[in-house]
Short mmCIF file of N, CA and C in Angstrom, two decimals:
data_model
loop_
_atom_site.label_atom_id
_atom_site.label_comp_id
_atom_site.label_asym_id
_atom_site.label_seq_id
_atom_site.Cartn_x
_atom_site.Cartn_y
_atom_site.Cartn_z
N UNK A 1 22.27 0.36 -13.83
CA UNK A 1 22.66 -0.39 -12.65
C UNK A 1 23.04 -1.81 -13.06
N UNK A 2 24.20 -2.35 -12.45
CA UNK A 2 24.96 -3.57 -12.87
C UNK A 2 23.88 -4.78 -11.64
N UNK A 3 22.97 -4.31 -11.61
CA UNK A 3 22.66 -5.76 -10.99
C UNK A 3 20.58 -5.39 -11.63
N UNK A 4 19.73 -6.82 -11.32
CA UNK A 4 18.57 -7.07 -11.54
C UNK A 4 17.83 -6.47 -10.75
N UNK A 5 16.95 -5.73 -11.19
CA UNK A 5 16.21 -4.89 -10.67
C UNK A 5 14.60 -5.12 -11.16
N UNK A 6 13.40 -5.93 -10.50
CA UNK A 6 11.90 -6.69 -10.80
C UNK A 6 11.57 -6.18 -9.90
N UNK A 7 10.15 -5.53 -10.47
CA UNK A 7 8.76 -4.87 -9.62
C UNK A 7 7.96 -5.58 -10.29
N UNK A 8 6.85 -6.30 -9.85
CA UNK A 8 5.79 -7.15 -9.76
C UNK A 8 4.67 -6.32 -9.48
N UNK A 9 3.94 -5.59 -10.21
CA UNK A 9 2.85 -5.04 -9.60
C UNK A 9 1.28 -5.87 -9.54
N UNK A 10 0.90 -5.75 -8.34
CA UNK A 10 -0.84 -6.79 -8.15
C UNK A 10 -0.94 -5.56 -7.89
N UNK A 11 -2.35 -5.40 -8.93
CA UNK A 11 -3.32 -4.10 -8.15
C UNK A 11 -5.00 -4.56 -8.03
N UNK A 12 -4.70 -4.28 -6.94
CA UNK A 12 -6.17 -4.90 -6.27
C UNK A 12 -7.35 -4.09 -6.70
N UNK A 13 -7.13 -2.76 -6.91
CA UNK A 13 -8.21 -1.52 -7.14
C UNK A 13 -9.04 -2.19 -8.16
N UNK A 14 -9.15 -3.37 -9.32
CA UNK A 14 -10.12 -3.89 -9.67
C UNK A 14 -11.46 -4.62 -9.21
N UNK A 15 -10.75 -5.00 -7.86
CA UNK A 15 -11.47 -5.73 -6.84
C UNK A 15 -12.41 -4.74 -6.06
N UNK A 16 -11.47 -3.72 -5.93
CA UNK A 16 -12.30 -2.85 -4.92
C UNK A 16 -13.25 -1.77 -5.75
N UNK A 17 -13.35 -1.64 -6.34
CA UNK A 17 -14.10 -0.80 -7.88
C UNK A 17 -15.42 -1.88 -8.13
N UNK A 18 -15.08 -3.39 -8.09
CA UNK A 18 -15.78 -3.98 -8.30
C UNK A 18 -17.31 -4.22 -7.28
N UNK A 19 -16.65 -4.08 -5.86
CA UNK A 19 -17.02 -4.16 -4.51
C UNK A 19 -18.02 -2.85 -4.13
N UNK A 20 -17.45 -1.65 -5.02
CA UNK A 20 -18.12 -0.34 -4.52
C UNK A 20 -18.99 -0.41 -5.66
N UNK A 21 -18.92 -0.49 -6.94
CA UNK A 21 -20.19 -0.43 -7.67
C UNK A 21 -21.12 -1.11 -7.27
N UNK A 22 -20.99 -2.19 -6.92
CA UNK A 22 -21.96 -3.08 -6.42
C UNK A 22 -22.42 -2.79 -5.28
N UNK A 23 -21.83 -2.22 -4.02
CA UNK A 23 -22.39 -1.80 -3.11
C UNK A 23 -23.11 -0.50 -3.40
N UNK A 24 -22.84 0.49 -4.24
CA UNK A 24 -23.84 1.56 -4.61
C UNK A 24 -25.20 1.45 -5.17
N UNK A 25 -24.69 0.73 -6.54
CA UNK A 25 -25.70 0.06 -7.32
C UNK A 25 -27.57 0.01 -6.47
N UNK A 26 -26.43 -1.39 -5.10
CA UNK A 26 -27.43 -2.02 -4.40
C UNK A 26 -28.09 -1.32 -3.25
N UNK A 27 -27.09 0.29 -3.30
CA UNK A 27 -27.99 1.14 -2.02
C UNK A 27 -27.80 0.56 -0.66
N UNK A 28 -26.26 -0.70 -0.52
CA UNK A 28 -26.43 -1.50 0.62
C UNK A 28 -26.27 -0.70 2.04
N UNK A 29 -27.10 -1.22 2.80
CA UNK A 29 -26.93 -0.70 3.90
C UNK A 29 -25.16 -1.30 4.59
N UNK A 30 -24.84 -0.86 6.16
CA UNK A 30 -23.36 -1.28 6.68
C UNK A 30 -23.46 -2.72 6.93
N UNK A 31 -24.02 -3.52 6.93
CA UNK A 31 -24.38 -4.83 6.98
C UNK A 31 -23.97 -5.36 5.70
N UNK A 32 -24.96 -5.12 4.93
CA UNK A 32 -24.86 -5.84 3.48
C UNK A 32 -23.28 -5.49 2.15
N UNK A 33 -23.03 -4.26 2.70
CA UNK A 33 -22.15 -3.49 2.71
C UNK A 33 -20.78 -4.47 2.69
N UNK A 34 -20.82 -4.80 4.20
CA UNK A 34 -19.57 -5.48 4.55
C UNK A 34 -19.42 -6.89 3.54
N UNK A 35 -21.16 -7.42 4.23
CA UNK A 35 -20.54 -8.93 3.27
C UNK A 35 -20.23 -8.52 1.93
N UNK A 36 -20.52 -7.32 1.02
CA UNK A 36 -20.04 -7.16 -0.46
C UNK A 36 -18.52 -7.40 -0.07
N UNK A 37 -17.88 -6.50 0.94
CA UNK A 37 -16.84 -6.22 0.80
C UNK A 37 -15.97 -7.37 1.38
N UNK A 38 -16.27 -8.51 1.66
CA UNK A 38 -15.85 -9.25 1.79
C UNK A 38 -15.91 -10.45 1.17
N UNK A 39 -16.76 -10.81 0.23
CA UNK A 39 -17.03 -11.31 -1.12
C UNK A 39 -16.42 -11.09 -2.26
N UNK A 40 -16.16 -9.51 -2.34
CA UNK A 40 -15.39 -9.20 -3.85
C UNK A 40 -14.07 -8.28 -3.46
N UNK A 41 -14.01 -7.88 -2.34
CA UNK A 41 -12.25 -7.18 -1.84
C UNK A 41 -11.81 -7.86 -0.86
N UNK A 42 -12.31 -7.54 -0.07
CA UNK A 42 -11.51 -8.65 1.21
C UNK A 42 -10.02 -8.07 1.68
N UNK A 43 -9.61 -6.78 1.41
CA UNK A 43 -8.02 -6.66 1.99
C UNK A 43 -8.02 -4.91 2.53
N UNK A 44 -7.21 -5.36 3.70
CA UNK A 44 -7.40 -3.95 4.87
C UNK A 44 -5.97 -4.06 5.42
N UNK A 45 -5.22 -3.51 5.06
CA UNK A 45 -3.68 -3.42 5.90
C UNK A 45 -4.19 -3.43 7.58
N UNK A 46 -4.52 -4.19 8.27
CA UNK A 46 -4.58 -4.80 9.91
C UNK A 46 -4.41 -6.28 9.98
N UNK A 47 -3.94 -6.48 10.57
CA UNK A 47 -3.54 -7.80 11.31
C UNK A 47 -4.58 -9.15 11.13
N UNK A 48 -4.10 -10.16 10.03
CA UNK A 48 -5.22 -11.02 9.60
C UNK A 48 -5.36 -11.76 11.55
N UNK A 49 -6.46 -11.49 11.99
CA UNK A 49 -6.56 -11.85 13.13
C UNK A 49 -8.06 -11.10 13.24
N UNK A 50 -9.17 -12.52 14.35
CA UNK A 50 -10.46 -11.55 14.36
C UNK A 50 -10.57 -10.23 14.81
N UNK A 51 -9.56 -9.20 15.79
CA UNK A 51 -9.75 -8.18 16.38
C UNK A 51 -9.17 -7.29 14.68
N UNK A 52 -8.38 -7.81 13.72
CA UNK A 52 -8.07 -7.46 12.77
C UNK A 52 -9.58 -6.99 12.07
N UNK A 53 -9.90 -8.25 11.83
CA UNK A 53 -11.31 -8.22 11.02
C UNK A 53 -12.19 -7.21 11.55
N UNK A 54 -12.40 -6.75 13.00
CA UNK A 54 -13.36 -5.58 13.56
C UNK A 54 -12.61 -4.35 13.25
N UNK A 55 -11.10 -4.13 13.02
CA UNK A 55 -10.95 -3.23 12.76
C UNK A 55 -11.13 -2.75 11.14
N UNK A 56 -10.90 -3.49 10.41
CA UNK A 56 -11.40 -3.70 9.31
C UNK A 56 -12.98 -2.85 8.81
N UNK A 57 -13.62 -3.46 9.44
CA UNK A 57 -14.90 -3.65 9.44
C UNK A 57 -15.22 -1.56 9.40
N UNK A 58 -14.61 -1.49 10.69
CA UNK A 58 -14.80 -0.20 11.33
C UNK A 58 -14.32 0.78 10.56
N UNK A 59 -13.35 0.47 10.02
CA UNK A 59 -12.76 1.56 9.16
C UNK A 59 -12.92 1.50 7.51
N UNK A 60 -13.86 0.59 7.03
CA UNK A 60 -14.58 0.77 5.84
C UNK A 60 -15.59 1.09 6.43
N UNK A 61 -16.50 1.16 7.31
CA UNK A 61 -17.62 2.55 7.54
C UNK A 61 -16.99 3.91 7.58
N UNK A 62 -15.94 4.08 8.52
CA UNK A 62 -15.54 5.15 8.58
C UNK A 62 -15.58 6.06 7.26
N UNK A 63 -14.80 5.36 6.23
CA UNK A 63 -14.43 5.89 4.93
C UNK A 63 -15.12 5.73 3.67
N UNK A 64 -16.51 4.65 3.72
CA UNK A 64 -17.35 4.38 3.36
C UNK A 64 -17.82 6.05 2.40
N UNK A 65 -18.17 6.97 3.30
CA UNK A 65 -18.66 8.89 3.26
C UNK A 65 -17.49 9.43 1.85
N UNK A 66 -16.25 8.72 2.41
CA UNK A 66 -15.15 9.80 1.66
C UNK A 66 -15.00 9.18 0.33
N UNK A 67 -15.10 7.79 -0.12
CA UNK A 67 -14.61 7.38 -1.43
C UNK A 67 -15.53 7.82 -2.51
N UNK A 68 -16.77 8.56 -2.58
CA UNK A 68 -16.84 9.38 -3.48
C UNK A 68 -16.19 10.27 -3.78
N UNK A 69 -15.55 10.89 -3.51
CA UNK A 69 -14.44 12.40 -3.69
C UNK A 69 -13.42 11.45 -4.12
N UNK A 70 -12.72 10.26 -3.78
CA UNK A 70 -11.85 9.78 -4.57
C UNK A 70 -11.85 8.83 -5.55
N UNK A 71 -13.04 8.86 -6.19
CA UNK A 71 -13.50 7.42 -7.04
C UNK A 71 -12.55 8.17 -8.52
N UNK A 72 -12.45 8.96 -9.16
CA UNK A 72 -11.81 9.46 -10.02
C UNK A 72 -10.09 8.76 -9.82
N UNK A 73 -9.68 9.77 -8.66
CA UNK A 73 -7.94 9.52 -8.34
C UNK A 73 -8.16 7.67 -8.23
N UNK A 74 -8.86 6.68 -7.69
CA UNK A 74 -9.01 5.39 -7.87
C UNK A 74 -9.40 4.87 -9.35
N UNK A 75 -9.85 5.19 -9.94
CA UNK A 75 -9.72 5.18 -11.35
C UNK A 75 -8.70 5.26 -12.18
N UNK A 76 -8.17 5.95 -11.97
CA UNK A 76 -7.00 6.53 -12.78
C UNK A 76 -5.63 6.00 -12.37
N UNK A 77 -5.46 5.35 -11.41
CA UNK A 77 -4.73 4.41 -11.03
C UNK A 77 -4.74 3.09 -11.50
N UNK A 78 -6.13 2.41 -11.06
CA UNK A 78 -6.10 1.76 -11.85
C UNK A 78 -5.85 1.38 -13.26
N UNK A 79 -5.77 2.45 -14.10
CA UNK A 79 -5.72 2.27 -15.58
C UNK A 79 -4.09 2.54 -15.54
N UNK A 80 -3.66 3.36 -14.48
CA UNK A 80 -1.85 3.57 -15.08
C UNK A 80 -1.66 3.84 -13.35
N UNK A 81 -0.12 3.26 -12.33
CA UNK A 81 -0.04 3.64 -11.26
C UNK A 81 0.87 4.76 -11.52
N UNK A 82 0.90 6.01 -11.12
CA UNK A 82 1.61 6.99 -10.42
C UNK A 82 2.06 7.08 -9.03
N UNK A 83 3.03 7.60 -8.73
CA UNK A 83 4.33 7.73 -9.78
C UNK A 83 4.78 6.16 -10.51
N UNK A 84 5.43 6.63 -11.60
CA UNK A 84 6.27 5.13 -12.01
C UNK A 84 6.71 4.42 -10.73
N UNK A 85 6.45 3.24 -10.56
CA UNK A 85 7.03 2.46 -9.62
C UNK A 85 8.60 2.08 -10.27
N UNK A 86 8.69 1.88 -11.64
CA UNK A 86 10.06 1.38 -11.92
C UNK A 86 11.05 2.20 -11.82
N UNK A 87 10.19 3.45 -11.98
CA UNK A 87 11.66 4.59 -12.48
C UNK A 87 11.45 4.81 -10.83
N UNK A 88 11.24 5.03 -9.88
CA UNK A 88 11.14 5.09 -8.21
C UNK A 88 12.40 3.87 -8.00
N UNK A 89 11.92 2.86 -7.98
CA UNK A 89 12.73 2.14 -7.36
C UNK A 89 14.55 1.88 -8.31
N UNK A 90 14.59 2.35 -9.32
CA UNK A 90 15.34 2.62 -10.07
C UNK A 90 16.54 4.08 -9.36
N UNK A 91 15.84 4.72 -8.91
CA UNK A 91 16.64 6.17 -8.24
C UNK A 91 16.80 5.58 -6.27
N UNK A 92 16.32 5.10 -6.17
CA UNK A 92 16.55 4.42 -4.96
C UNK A 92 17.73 3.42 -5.07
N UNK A 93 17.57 2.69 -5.97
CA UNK A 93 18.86 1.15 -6.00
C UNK A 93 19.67 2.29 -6.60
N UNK A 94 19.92 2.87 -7.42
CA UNK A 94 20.96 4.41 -7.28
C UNK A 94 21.42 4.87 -6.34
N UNK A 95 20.97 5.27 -5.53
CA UNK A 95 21.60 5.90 -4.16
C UNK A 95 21.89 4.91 -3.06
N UNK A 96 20.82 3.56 -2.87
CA UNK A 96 21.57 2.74 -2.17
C UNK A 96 22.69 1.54 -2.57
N UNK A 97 22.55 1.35 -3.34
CA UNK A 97 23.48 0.57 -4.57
C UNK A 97 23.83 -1.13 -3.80
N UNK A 98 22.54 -1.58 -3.93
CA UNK A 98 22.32 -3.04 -3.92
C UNK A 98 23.59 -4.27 -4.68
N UNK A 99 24.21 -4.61 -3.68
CA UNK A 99 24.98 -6.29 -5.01
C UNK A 99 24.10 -7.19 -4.67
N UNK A 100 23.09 -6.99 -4.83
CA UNK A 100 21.72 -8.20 -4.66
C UNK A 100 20.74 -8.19 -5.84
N UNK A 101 20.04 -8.80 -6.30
CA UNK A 101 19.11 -8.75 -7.15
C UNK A 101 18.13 -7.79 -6.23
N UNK A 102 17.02 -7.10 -7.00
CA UNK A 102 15.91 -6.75 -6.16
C UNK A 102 15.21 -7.27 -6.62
N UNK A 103 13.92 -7.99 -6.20
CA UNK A 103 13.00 -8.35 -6.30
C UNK A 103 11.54 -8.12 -5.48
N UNK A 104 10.79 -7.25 -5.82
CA UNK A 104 9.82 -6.41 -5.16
C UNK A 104 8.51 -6.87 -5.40
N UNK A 105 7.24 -7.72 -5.11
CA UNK A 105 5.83 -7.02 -5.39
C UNK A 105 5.40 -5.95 -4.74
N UNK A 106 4.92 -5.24 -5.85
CA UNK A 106 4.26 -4.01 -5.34
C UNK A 106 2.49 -4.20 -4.95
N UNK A 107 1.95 -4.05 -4.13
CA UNK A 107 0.27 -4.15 -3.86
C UNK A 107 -0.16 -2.78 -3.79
N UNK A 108 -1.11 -2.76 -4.61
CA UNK A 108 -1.82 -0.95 -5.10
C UNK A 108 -3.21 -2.02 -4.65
N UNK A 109 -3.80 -1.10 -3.55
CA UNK A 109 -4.98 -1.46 -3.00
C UNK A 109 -5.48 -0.60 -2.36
N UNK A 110 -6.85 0.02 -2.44
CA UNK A 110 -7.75 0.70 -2.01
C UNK A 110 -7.67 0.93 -0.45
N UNK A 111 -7.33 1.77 0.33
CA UNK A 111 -7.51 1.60 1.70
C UNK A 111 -8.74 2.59 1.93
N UNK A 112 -8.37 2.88 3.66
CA UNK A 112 -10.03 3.33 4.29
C UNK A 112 -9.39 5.42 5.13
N UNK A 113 -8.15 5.76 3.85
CA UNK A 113 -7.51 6.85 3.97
C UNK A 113 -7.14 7.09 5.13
N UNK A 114 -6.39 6.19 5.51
CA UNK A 114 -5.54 5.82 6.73
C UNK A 114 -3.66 6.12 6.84
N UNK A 115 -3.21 5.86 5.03
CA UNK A 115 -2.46 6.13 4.71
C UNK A 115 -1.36 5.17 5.40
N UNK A 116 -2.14 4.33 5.24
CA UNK A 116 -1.18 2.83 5.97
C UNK A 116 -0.37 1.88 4.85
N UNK A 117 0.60 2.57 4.00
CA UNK A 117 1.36 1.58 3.47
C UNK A 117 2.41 0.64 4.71
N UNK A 118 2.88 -0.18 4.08
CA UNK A 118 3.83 -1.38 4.24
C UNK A 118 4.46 -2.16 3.73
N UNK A 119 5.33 -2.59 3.99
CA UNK A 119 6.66 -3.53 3.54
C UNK A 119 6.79 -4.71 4.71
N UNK A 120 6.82 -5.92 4.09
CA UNK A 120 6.87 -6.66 4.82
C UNK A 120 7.41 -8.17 3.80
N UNK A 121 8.25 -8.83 4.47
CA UNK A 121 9.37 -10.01 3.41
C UNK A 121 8.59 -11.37 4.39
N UNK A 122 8.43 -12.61 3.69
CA UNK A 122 8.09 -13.80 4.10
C UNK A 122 8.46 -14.46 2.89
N UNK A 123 9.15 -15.55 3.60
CA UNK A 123 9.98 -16.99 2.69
C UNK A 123 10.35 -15.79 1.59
N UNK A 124 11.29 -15.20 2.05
CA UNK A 124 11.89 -14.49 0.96
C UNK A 124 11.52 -13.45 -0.27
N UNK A 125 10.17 -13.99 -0.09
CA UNK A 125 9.08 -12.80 -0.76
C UNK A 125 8.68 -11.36 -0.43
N UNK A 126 9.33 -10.06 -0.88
CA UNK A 126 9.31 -8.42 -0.46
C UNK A 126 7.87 -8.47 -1.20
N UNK A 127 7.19 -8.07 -0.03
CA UNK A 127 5.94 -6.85 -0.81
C UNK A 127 5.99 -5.36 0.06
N UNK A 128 5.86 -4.70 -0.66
CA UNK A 128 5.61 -3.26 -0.82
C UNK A 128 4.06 -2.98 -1.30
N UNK A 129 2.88 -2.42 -0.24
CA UNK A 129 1.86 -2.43 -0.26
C UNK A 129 1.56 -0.90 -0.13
N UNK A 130 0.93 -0.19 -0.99
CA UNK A 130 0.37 1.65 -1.41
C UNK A 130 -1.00 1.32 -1.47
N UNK A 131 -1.52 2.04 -0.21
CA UNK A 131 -2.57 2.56 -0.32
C UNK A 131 -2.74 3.67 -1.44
N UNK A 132 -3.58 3.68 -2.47
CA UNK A 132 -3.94 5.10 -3.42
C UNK A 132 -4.98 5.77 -4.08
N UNK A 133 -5.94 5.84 -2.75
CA UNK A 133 -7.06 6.77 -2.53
C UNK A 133 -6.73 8.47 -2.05
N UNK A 134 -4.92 8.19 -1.82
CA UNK A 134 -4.61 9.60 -1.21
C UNK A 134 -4.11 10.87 -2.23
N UNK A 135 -3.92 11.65 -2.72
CA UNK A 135 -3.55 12.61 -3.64
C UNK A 135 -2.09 12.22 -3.90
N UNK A 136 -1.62 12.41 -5.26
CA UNK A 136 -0.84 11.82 -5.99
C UNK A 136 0.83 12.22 -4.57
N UNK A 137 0.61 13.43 -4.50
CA UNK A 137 2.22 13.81 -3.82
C UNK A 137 2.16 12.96 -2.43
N UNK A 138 1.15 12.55 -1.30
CA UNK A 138 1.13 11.76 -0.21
C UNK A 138 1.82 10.66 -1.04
N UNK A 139 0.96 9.97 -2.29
CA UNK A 139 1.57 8.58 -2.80
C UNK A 139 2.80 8.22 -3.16
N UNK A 140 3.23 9.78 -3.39
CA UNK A 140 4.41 10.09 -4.29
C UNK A 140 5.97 9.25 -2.83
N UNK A 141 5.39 10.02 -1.98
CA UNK A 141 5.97 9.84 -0.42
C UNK A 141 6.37 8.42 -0.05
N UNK A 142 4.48 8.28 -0.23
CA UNK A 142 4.81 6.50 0.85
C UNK A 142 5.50 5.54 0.06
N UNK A 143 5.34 5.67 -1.30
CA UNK A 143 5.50 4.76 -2.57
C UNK A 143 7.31 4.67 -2.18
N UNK A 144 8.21 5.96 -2.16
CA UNK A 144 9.33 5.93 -2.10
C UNK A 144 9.76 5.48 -0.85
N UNK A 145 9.24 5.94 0.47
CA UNK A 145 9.33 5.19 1.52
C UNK A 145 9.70 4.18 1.39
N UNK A 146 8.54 3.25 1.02
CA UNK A 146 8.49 1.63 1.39
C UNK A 146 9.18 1.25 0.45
N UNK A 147 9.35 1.87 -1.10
CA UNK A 147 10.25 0.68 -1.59
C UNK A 147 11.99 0.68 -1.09
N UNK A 148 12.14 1.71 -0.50
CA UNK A 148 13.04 1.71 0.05
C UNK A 148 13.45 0.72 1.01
N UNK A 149 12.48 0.69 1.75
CA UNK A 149 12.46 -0.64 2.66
C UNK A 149 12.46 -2.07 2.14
N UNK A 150 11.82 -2.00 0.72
CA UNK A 150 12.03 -3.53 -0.08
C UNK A 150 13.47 -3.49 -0.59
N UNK A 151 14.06 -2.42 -0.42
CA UNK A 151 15.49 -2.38 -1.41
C UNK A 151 16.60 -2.81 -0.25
N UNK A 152 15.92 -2.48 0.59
CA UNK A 152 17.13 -2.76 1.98
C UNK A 152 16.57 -4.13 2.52
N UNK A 153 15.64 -4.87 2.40
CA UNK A 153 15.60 -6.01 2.84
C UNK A 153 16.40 -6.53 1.81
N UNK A 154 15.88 -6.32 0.66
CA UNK A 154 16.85 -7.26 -0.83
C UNK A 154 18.03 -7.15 -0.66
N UNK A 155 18.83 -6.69 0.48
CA UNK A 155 20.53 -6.28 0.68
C UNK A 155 20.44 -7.29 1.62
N UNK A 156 19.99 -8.01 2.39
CA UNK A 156 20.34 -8.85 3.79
C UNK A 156 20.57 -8.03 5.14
N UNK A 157 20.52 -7.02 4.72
CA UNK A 157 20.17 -5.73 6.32
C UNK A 157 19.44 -6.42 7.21
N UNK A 158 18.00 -6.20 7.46
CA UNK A 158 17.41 -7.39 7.97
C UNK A 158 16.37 -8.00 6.89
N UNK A 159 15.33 -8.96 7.66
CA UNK A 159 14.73 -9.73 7.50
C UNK A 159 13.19 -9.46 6.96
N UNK A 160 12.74 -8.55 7.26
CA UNK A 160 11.57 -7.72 7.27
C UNK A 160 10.70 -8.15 7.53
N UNK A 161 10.51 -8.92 8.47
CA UNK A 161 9.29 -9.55 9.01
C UNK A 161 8.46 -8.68 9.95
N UNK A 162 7.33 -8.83 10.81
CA UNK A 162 6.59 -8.47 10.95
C UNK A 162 7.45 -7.73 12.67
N UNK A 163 8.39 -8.59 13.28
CA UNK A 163 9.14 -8.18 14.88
C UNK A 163 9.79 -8.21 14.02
N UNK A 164 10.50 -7.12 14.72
CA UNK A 164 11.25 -6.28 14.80
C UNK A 164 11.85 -5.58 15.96
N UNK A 165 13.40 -5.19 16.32
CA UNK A 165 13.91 -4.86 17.57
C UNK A 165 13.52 -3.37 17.40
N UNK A 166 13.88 -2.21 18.04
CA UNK A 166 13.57 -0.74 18.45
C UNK A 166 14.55 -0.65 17.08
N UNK A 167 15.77 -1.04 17.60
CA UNK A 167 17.09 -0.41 16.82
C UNK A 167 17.06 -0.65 15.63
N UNK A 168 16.65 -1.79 15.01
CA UNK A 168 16.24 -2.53 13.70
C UNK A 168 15.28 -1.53 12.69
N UNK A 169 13.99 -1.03 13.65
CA UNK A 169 12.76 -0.02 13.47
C UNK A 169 13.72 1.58 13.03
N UNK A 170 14.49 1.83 14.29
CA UNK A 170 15.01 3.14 14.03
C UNK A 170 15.96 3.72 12.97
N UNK A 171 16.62 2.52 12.88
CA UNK A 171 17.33 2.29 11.18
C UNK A 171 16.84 2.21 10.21
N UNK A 172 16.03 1.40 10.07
CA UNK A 172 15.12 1.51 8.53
C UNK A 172 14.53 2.20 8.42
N UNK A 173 13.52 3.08 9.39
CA UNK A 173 12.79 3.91 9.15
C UNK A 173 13.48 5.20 9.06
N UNK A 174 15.08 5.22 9.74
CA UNK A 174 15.71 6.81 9.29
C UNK A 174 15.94 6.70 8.07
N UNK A 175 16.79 5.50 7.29
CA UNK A 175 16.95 5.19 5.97
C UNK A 175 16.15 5.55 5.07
N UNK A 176 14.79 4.93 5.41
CA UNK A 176 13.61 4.98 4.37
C UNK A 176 13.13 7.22 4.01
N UNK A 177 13.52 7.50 5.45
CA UNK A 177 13.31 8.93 5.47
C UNK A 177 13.91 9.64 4.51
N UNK A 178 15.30 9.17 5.21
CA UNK A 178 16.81 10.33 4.35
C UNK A 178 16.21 9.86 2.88
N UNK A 179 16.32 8.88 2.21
CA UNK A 179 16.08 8.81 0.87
C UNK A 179 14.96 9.10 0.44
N UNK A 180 13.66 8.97 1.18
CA UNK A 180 12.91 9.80 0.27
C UNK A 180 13.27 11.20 0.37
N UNK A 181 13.35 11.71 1.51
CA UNK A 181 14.02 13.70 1.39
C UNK A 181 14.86 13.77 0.38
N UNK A 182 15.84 12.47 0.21
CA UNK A 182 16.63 13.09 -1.36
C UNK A 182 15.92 13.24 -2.41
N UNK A 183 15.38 11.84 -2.40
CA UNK A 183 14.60 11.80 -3.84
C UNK A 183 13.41 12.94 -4.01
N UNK A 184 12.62 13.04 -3.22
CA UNK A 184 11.37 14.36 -3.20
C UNK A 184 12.09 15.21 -2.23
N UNK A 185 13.09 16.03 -2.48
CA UNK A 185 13.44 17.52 -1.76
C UNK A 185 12.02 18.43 -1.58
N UNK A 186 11.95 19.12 -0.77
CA UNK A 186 10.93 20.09 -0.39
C UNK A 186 9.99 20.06 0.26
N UNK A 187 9.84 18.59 1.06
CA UNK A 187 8.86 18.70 1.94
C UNK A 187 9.37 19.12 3.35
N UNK A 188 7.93 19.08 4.07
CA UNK A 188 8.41 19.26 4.98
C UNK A 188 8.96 18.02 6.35
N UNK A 189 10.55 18.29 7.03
CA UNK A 189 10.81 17.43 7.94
C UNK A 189 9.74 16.30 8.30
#
């Protein structure tokens, strides 16, 4: 590809690895629990806002039960992310064919298996945020999704801020669709 193509990856899963040993370790109850988790992780795809923070709150109990069954697949991320993020966003600026630089951070962070990735641009800054507590082919999905959405903000399409019009929503999100169905053929609609 004749133009610049940068993925920035922050992966938080050190933080949150850090947060759960220590909360096991310590046997913490949902109390003591939280303040760990807000001491050494601190990040929940909801709305930095206090009704944010209760949802927060609520949905690391919720999932609190399940991240044993995924402490392995969180592991193993951490040490290497799957799929390649470069060669992903590489077959994407392929099919949409950017005259823009791309410039992407990617955020790999522990969620509460909600399966809440996002894309979202401020002062010009694209992040692309993967939850990846979920089995590799869900990740495989959202991962192509959203960078799709960082590849089409990096074009001047729109803005990617947080409002957004209906029509604005219904475009990017058919976009973000059709190309992942190219790129991963075989799922389902």
């Amino acid at each position: 590809l004749p133009i610049s193509i940068k993925i920035t990856i922050k992966d938080l899963t050190p933080r949150f690895l850090k947060f759960y040993d220590e909360a096991t370790r310590e046997k913490a109850s949902p109390d003591e629990r939280w303040k760990l988790w807000t001491k050494d992780y601190d990040f929940a795809a909801v709305p930095p806002t206090p009704e944010g923070e209760q949802i927060a709150r609520k949905l690391l109990d919720e999932a609190w039960r399940k991240y044993p069954s995924a402490l392995d697949r969180i592991r193993a991320v951490a040490a290497s992310i799957t799929p390649d993020p470069q060669s992903t966003i590489r077959s994407i600026a392929a099919l949409l064919q950017p005259d823009k630089p791309v410039q992407i951070t990617l955020l790999v962070y522990v969620g509460d298996f909600e399966g809440n990735a996002f894309t979202a641009a401020q002062n010009g800054r694209i992040t692309v945020a993967i939850p990846i507590e979920d089995d590799l082919a869900s990740r495989a999905l959202r991962m192509t999704h959203e960078l799709t959405h960082g590849v089409h903000i990096s074009m001047g399409s729109f803005s990617g801020g947080w409002i957004r019009s209906i029509g604005t929503t219904i475009l990017t999100e058919g976009l973000a669709m059709r190309v992942t169905q190219k790129l991963l053929p075989g799922h389902p609609e």
